[in-house]
């Protein structure tokens, strides 16, 4: 097995009195493309958000390349890291959101350049070259000067992916990146993700596109009520689910 | 009515009115610039999840917005020296108008901040920006665009409030008009011309703000 990138142990997260993640254990290896499936409310988004500290969490540890994310031990106490350290750690994982979240007052190019300039502190021309390279890669080389409001949803999502990937993250997180798109725009975004997977990018991919998960993922994690219900390779899981929960879930999912 | 209009005296003293107007504008610009800086910091404090920040900010805004500005002007000029703070009349007026505009602009900015989707902050965090970098490069520029229309009317109000400096003999437009009025007894003419200058200036400010708004509008 190749090198472990991400190690999650006993991850617990609550919102008030609602326990959303009830002890997640999981290791992600270099080059794995993991589809995370499961019904709405099962904790998929929360899991991704904990991995890059968009949410604080109460229990367990997450390690990226061996370094604990978000917290450190101080004696027997567990302390949140400084905002600056957390920012540095967040830059190691890229994230693409359902709602694209492009900065509307910046061109596509400026959106991609921002992190390169402010976080990586690259010189402007170097940052621009990287931005253009990735915009090209997602098929938007000719839209670099366009503002988000001038782009279709599919194009915006591709810029958002370029923005994340340009930071050269160790791990990419995708949270239902095609759910807000009109059906005819889904394909172009999935195509981009397929390309990244083929390049060997390690990724966790929350998706409702079961066919896509089946085709692209090297491994599937089924989330069920805050725990990992099943974890395995897509062929076995989709064809012969071990649990009734997964079988039921697959029955109600569409495979188009 | 035995009163015939005669603007001759007013025109002869027109340069004094213009000087007064220039001072009014100067007072407004400096105060609003300082006030905008205060307002921006206070607006972020108002929406902060930390009570140590939001509580004093709320107290400041509530206090200032419930005090007549004339009371503040008189207090700063007459009462502060008794407490050992010595400012000349222009300084004390600018300080008051800055603090006053800070409170009103904080409210305007706060509303602008609340309308910015949380997802943008999260996207900024996700690429590794610090919260401060997110405020300066993403939130503040977007908030400014959101609030330009309502800022226009706030700025016009604050410009008109400079007339209260006349109460402490700062030689701005209203003070100059009152002087000319007293010297010449051309009551109606003086105040018509002074009013016209205020109205024209406000119209100019509004036009300027609309221009800025158009210039900053996001292409779509
Ligand atoms: N900010 C929040 N405050 C309170 N509850 C939340 C919040 N975010 C998510 N939840 C709850 O946590 C559970 C898991 O949500 P989520 O991780 O978004 O699920 P999924 O992405 O699998 O649909 C849901 O019950 C949801 O209502
Ligand atoms: Mg979700």
mmCIF file of C-alpha atoms in Angstrom, chain A residues 5-242:
data_model
loop_
_atom_site.group_PDB
_atom_site.id
_atom_site.type_symbol
_atom_site.label_atom_id
_atom_site.label_comp_id
_atom_site.label_asym_id
_atom_site.label_seq_id
_atom_site.Cartn_x
_atom_site.Cartn_y
_atom_site.Cartn_z
ATOM 1 C CA UNK A 5 -1.620 10.928 3.768
ATOM 2 C CA UNK A 6 -4.570 11.358 6.077
ATOM 3 C CA UNK A 7 -5.300 9.521 9.313
ATOM 4 C CA UNK A 8 -8.545 10.080 11.161
ATOM 5 C CA UNK A 9 -8.979 8.506 14.587
ATOM 6 C CA UNK A 10 -12.084 8.571 16.739
ATOM 7 C CA UNK A 11 -13.370 11.813 15.215
ATOM 8 C CA UNK A 12 -16.381 13.161 17.104
ATOM 9 C CA UNK A 13 -18.309 16.345 16.360
ATOM 10 C CA UNK A 14 -21.455 17.713 17.966
ATOM 11 C CA UNK A 15 -23.667 20.668 17.202
ATOM 12 C CA UNK A 16 -25.149 21.576 20.562
ATOM 13 C CA UNK A 17 -26.678 18.332 21.777
ATOM 14 C CA UNK A 18 -26.725 16.743 18.310
ATOM 15 C CA UNK A 19 -23.861 14.309 17.784
ATOM 16 C CA UNK A 20 -23.146 14.447 14.065
ATOM 17 C CA UNK A 21 -19.919 12.439 13.862
ATOM 18 C CA UNK A 22 -19.824 9.583 16.334
ATOM 19 C CA UNK A 23 -16.274 8.281 16.059
ATOM 20 C CA UNK A 24 -14.845 8.153 12.551
ATOM 21 C CA UNK A 25 -11.723 6.058 11.889
ATOM 22 C CA UNK A 26 -10.240 6.141 8.464
ATOM 23 C CA UNK A 27 -6.894 6.309 6.668
ATOM 24 C CA UNK A 28 -6.404 7.797 3.234
ATOM 25 C CA UNK A 29 -3.409 6.785 1.099
ATOM 26 C CA UNK A 30 -1.599 8.717 -1.546
ATOM 27 C CA UNK A 31 -3.419 8.655 -4.885
ATOM 28 C CA UNK A 32 -6.696 7.285 -3.529
ATOM 29 C CA UNK A 33 -9.929 8.668 -4.944
ATOM 30 C CA UNK A 34 -12.548 8.108 -2.280
ATOM 31 C CA UNK A 35 -16.218 8.686 -2.955
ATOM 32 C CA UNK A 36 -18.212 9.443 0.177
ATOM 33 C CA UNK A 37 -21.844 8.525 -0.185
ATOM 34 C CA UNK A 38 -24.767 8.414 2.217
ATOM 35 C CA UNK A 39 -28.141 9.946 2.791
ATOM 36 C CA UNK A 40 -28.642 13.612 3.544
ATOM 37 C CA UNK A 41 -27.745 14.480 7.131
ATOM 38 C CA UNK A 42 -25.426 11.522 7.626
ATOM 39 C CA UNK A 43 -22.447 13.812 8.287
ATOM 40 C CA UNK A 44 -20.580 13.832 4.947
ATOM 41 C CA UNK A 45 -20.190 17.599 4.747
ATOM 42 C CA UNK A 46 -19.269 17.851 8.406
ATOM 43 C CA UNK A 47 -16.532 15.267 7.919
ATOM 44 C CA UNK A 48 -14.941 17.266 5.104
ATOM 45 C CA UNK A 49 -15.281 20.511 7.053
ATOM 46 C CA UNK A 50 -13.500 19.024 10.066
ATOM 47 C CA UNK A 51 -10.624 17.840 7.880
ATOM 48 C CA UNK A 52 -9.745 21.412 7.002
ATOM 49 C CA UNK A 53 -10.901 22.955 10.288
ATOM 50 C CA UNK A 54 -13.850 24.859 8.918
ATOM 51 C CA UNK A 55 -15.451 23.237 11.953
ATOM 52 C CA UNK A 56 -13.870 22.705 15.351
ATOM 53 C CA UNK A 57 -14.399 19.189 16.685
ATOM 54 C CA UNK A 58 -14.599 17.830 20.191
ATOM 55 C CA UNK A 59 -12.937 14.461 20.000
ATOM 56 C CA UNK A 60 -10.401 12.420 18.096
ATOM 57 C CA UNK A 61 -7.489 13.397 15.920
ATOM 58 C CA UNK A 62 -6.898 14.118 12.274
ATOM 59 C CA UNK A 63 -3.348 13.851 10.954
ATOM 60 C CA UNK A 64 -2.147 15.082 7.588
ATOM 61 C CA UNK A 65 1.272 13.704 6.661
ATOM 62 C CA UNK A 66 1.668 12.848 10.320
ATOM 63 C CA UNK A 67 0.976 16.378 11.576
ATOM 64 C CA UNK A 68 -2.067 16.819 13.810
ATOM 65 C CA UNK A 69 -4.654 19.146 12.282
ATOM 66 C CA UNK A 70 -6.178 21.956 14.316
ATOM 67 C CA UNK A 71 -5.157 20.922 17.803
ATOM 68 C CA UNK A 72 -2.112 20.090 19.857
ATOM 69 C CA UNK A 73 -1.632 18.511 23.228
ATOM 70 C CA UNK A 74 -0.583 20.733 26.085
ATOM 71 C CA UNK A 75 0.113 18.411 28.987
ATOM 72 C CA UNK A 76 -3.110 16.477 29.284
ATOM 73 C CA UNK A 77 -5.088 19.321 27.678
ATOM 74 C CA UNK A 78 -6.070 19.588 24.040
ATOM 75 C CA UNK A 79 -5.639 23.113 22.690
ATOM 76 C CA UNK A 80 -6.737 24.655 19.414
ATOM 77 C CA UNK A 81 -3.761 25.762 17.357
ATOM 78 C CA UNK A 82 -3.215 29.427 16.583
ATOM 79 C CA UNK A 83 -5.256 30.924 13.737
ATOM 80 C CA UNK A 84 -2.035 31.356 11.766
ATOM 81 C CA UNK A 85 -1.014 27.693 12.131
ATOM 82 C CA UNK A 86 -4.501 26.559 11.198
ATOM 83 C CA UNK A 87 -4.429 28.799 8.110
ATOM 84 C CA UNK A 88 -1.121 27.192 7.082
ATOM 85 C CA UNK A 89 -2.616 23.719 7.567
ATOM 86 C CA UNK A 90 -5.752 24.594 5.609
ATOM 87 C CA UNK A 91 -3.587 25.550 2.644
ATOM 88 C CA UNK A 92 -2.434 21.904 2.521
ATOM 89 C CA UNK A 93 -5.940 20.709 1.646
ATOM 90 C CA UNK A 94 -7.987 22.132 -1.196
ATOM 91 C CA UNK A 95 -11.755 22.340 -1.015
ATOM 92 C CA UNK A 96 -14.461 22.825 -3.612
ATOM 93 C CA UNK A 97 -17.966 23.662 -2.434
ATOM 94 C CA UNK A 98 -21.463 23.027 -3.719
ATOM 95 C CA UNK A 99 -21.998 26.777 -4.147
ATOM 96 C CA UNK A 100 -18.656 27.495 -5.944
ATOM 97 C CA UNK A 101 -18.015 30.485 -3.638
ATOM 98 C CA UNK A 102 -15.913 32.408 -6.135
ATOM 99 C CA UNK A 103 -14.956 35.917 -5.048
ATOM 100 C CA UNK A 104 -17.398 37.932 -7.173
ATOM 101 C CA UNK A 105 -15.264 41.084 -7.356
ATOM 102 C CA UNK A 106 -12.285 39.296 -8.869
ATOM 103 C CA UNK A 107 -11.723 37.865 -12.324
ATOM 104 C CA UNK A 108 -11.296 34.123 -12.756
ATOM 105 C CA UNK A 109 -7.547 34.670 -12.906
ATOM 106 C CA UNK A 110 -7.515 36.853 -9.768
ATOM 107 C CA UNK A 111 -9.569 34.241 -7.909
ATOM 108 C CA UNK A 112 -6.930 31.618 -8.652
ATOM 109 C CA UNK A 113 -4.025 33.986 -7.978
ATOM 110 C CA UNK A 114 -5.216 35.228 -4.575
ATOM 111 C CA UNK A 115 -3.954 32.296 -2.504
ATOM 112 C CA UNK A 116 -0.733 32.088 -4.506
ATOM 113 C CA UNK A 117 -0.025 35.757 -3.755
ATOM 114 C CA UNK A 118 -1.277 36.037 -0.178
ATOM 115 C CA UNK A 119 -0.618 32.571 1.203
ATOM 116 C CA UNK A 120 2.301 31.275 -0.865
ATOM 117 C CA UNK A 121 3.653 34.811 -1.354
ATOM 118 C CA UNK A 122 4.701 34.102 -4.926
ATOM 119 C CA UNK A 123 5.703 37.010 -7.171
ATOM 120 C CA UNK A 124 2.892 38.274 -9.358
ATOM 121 C CA UNK A 125 4.061 36.920 -12.707
ATOM 122 C CA UNK A 126 4.754 33.493 -11.266
ATOM 123 C CA UNK A 127 1.294 33.416 -9.665
ATOM 124 C CA UNK A 128 -0.282 34.519 -12.943
ATOM 125 C CA UNK A 129 1.519 31.800 -14.875
ATOM 126 C CA UNK A 130 0.289 29.134 -12.457
ATOM 127 C CA UNK A 131 -3.250 30.530 -12.532
ATOM 128 C CA UNK A 132 -3.322 30.517 -16.325
ATOM 129 C CA UNK A 133 -1.919 26.993 -16.446
ATOM 130 C CA UNK A 134 -4.718 25.693 -14.225
ATOM 131 C CA UNK A 135 -7.454 27.704 -15.908
ATOM 132 C CA UNK A 136 -6.210 26.145 -19.118
ATOM 133 C CA UNK A 137 -6.338 22.718 -17.551
ATOM 134 C CA UNK A 138 -10.003 23.149 -16.603
ATOM 135 C CA UNK A 139 -10.724 24.408 -20.119
ATOM 136 C CA UNK A 140 -11.115 28.083 -19.261
ATOM 137 C CA UNK A 141 -7.881 29.581 -20.555
ATOM 138 C CA UNK A 142 -9.955 31.991 -22.647
ATOM 139 C CA UNK A 143 -12.068 33.111 -19.668
ATOM 140 C CA UNK A 144 -9.248 34.289 -17.378
ATOM 141 C CA UNK A 145 -10.414 37.916 -17.498
ATOM 142 C CA UNK A 146 -14.082 37.129 -16.880
ATOM 143 C CA UNK A 147 -15.819 37.843 -13.585
ATOM 144 C CA UNK A 148 -17.849 35.086 -11.882
ATOM 145 C CA UNK A 149 -21.071 36.874 -12.811
ATOM 146 C CA UNK A 150 -20.112 36.485 -16.463
ATOM 147 C CA UNK A 151 -19.612 32.723 -16.226
ATOM 148 C CA UNK A 152 -22.032 29.790 -16.240
ATOM 149 C CA UNK A 153 -22.370 27.659 -13.108
ATOM 150 C CA UNK A 154 -20.258 24.919 -14.628
ATOM 151 C CA UNK A 155 -17.550 27.397 -15.564
ATOM 152 C CA UNK A 156 -17.621 28.954 -12.091
ATOM 153 C CA UNK A 157 -17.211 25.552 -10.496
ATOM 154 C CA UNK A 158 -14.273 24.780 -12.749
ATOM 155 C CA UNK A 159 -12.612 28.067 -11.763
ATOM 156 C CA UNK A 160 -13.247 27.189 -8.107
ATOM 157 C CA UNK A 161 -11.559 23.829 -8.612
ATOM 158 C CA UNK A 162 -8.626 25.530 -10.361
ATOM 159 C CA UNK A 163 -8.381 27.965 -7.437
ATOM 160 C CA UNK A 164 -8.083 25.091 -4.968
ATOM 161 C CA UNK A 165 -5.793 22.889 -7.019
ATOM 162 C CA UNK A 166 -3.415 25.741 -7.943
ATOM 163 C CA UNK A 167 -2.341 25.812 -4.300
ATOM 164 C CA UNK A 168 -0.822 22.378 -4.917
ATOM 165 C CA UNK A 169 -2.658 20.731 -2.006
ATOM 166 C CA UNK A 170 -1.787 17.297 -0.636
ATOM 167 C CA UNK A 171 -5.449 16.370 -0.637
ATOM 168 C CA UNK A 172 -8.569 17.674 -2.413
ATOM 169 C CA UNK A 173 -12.008 17.740 -0.810
ATOM 170 C CA UNK A 174 -15.063 18.003 -3.046
ATOM 171 C CA UNK A 175 -18.464 18.541 -1.428
ATOM 172 C CA UNK A 176 -21.281 17.795 -3.867
ATOM 173 C CA UNK A 177 -19.705 20.070 -6.435
ATOM 174 C CA UNK A 178 -22.293 19.279 -9.080
ATOM 175 C CA UNK A 179 -25.456 19.459 -6.967
ATOM 176 C CA UNK A 180 -26.132 23.142 -7.663
ATOM 177 C CA UNK A 181 -25.611 22.778 -11.413
ATOM 178 C CA UNK A 182 -28.106 22.425 -14.219
ATOM 179 C CA UNK A 183 -27.952 18.833 -15.496
ATOM 180 C CA UNK A 184 -26.319 19.818 -18.788
ATOM 181 C CA UNK A 185 -23.395 21.450 -16.918
ATOM 182 C CA UNK A 186 -22.607 18.497 -14.636
ATOM 183 C CA UNK A 187 -20.537 16.626 -17.208
ATOM 184 C CA UNK A 188 -17.908 19.311 -17.761
ATOM 185 C CA UNK A 189 -17.170 19.504 -14.018
ATOM 186 C CA UNK A 190 -17.009 15.730 -13.567
ATOM 187 C CA UNK A 191 -14.649 15.613 -16.544
ATOM 188 C CA UNK A 192 -12.250 17.962 -14.742
ATOM 189 C CA UNK A 193 -12.344 15.840 -11.583
ATOM 190 C CA UNK A 194 -11.748 12.699 -13.645
ATOM 191 C CA UNK A 195 -8.665 14.362 -15.109
ATOM 192 C CA UNK A 196 -7.316 15.184 -11.663
ATOM 193 C CA UNK A 197 -7.948 11.627 -10.514
ATOM 194 C CA UNK A 198 -6.041 10.319 -13.527
ATOM 195 C CA UNK A 199 -3.119 12.584 -12.543
ATOM 196 C CA UNK A 200 -2.953 10.821 -9.188
ATOM 197 C CA UNK A 201 -4.464 13.582 -7.047
ATOM 198 C CA UNK A 202 -5.604 12.222 -3.690
ATOM 199 C CA UNK A 203 -9.218 13.171 -3.126
ATOM 200 C CA UNK A 204 -12.284 12.787 -0.966
ATOM 201 C CA UNK A 205 -15.370 13.320 -2.981
ATOM 202 C CA UNK A 206 -18.847 13.640 -1.500
ATOM 203 C CA UNK A 207 -21.232 12.930 -4.312
ATOM 204 C CA UNK A 208 -24.716 11.836 -5.276
ATOM 205 C CA UNK A 209 -23.520 10.877 -8.752
ATOM 206 C CA UNK A 210 -23.435 7.129 -8.187
ATOM 207 C CA UNK A 211 -22.335 6.247 -11.690
ATOM 208 C CA UNK A 212 -19.462 8.708 -11.405
ATOM 209 C CA UNK A 213 -18.486 7.280 -8.016
ATOM 210 C CA UNK A 214 -18.566 3.805 -9.482
ATOM 211 C CA UNK A 215 -16.413 4.757 -12.464
ATOM 212 C CA UNK A 216 -13.861 7.079 -10.880
ATOM 213 C CA UNK A 217 -13.486 6.116 -7.231
ATOM 214 C CA UNK A 218 -10.880 3.631 -6.112
ATOM 215 C CA UNK A 219 -12.725 3.285 -2.828
ATOM 216 C CA UNK A 220 -16.153 4.146 -1.471
ATOM 217 C CA UNK A 221 -17.110 5.179 2.047
ATOM 218 C CA UNK A 222 -20.762 4.896 3.009
ATOM 219 C CA UNK A 223 -21.675 7.288 5.816
ATOM 220 C CA UNK A 224 -24.624 6.344 7.936
ATOM 221 C CA UNK A 225 -25.878 8.424 10.874
ATOM 222 C CA UNK A 226 -22.475 9.767 11.834
ATOM 223 C CA UNK A 227 -20.436 6.604 11.449
ATOM 224 C CA UNK A 228 -18.787 4.828 8.543
ATOM 225 C CA UNK A 229 -21.299 2.149 7.571
ATOM 226 C CA UNK A 230 -19.195 0.467 4.890
ATOM 227 C CA UNK A 231 -15.808 1.079 3.384
ATOM 228 C CA UNK A 232 -14.553 -0.820 0.379
ATOM 229 C CA UNK A 233 -14.012 -0.919 -3.342
ATOM 230 C CA UNK A 234 -16.871 0.303 -5.521
ATOM 231 C CA UNK A 235 -17.455 -2.913 -7.411
ATOM 232 C CA UNK A 236 -18.049 -4.956 -4.281
ATOM 233 C CA UNK A 237 -20.022 -2.264 -2.492
ATOM 234 C CA UNK A 238 -22.362 -1.328 -5.322
ATOM 235 C CA UNK A 239 -22.885 -4.875 -6.538
ATOM 236 C CA UNK A 240 -22.962 -6.716 -3.213
ATOM 237 C CA UNK A 241 -23.569 -4.348 -0.278
ATOM 238 C CA UNK A 242 -22.872 -6.051 3.041
#
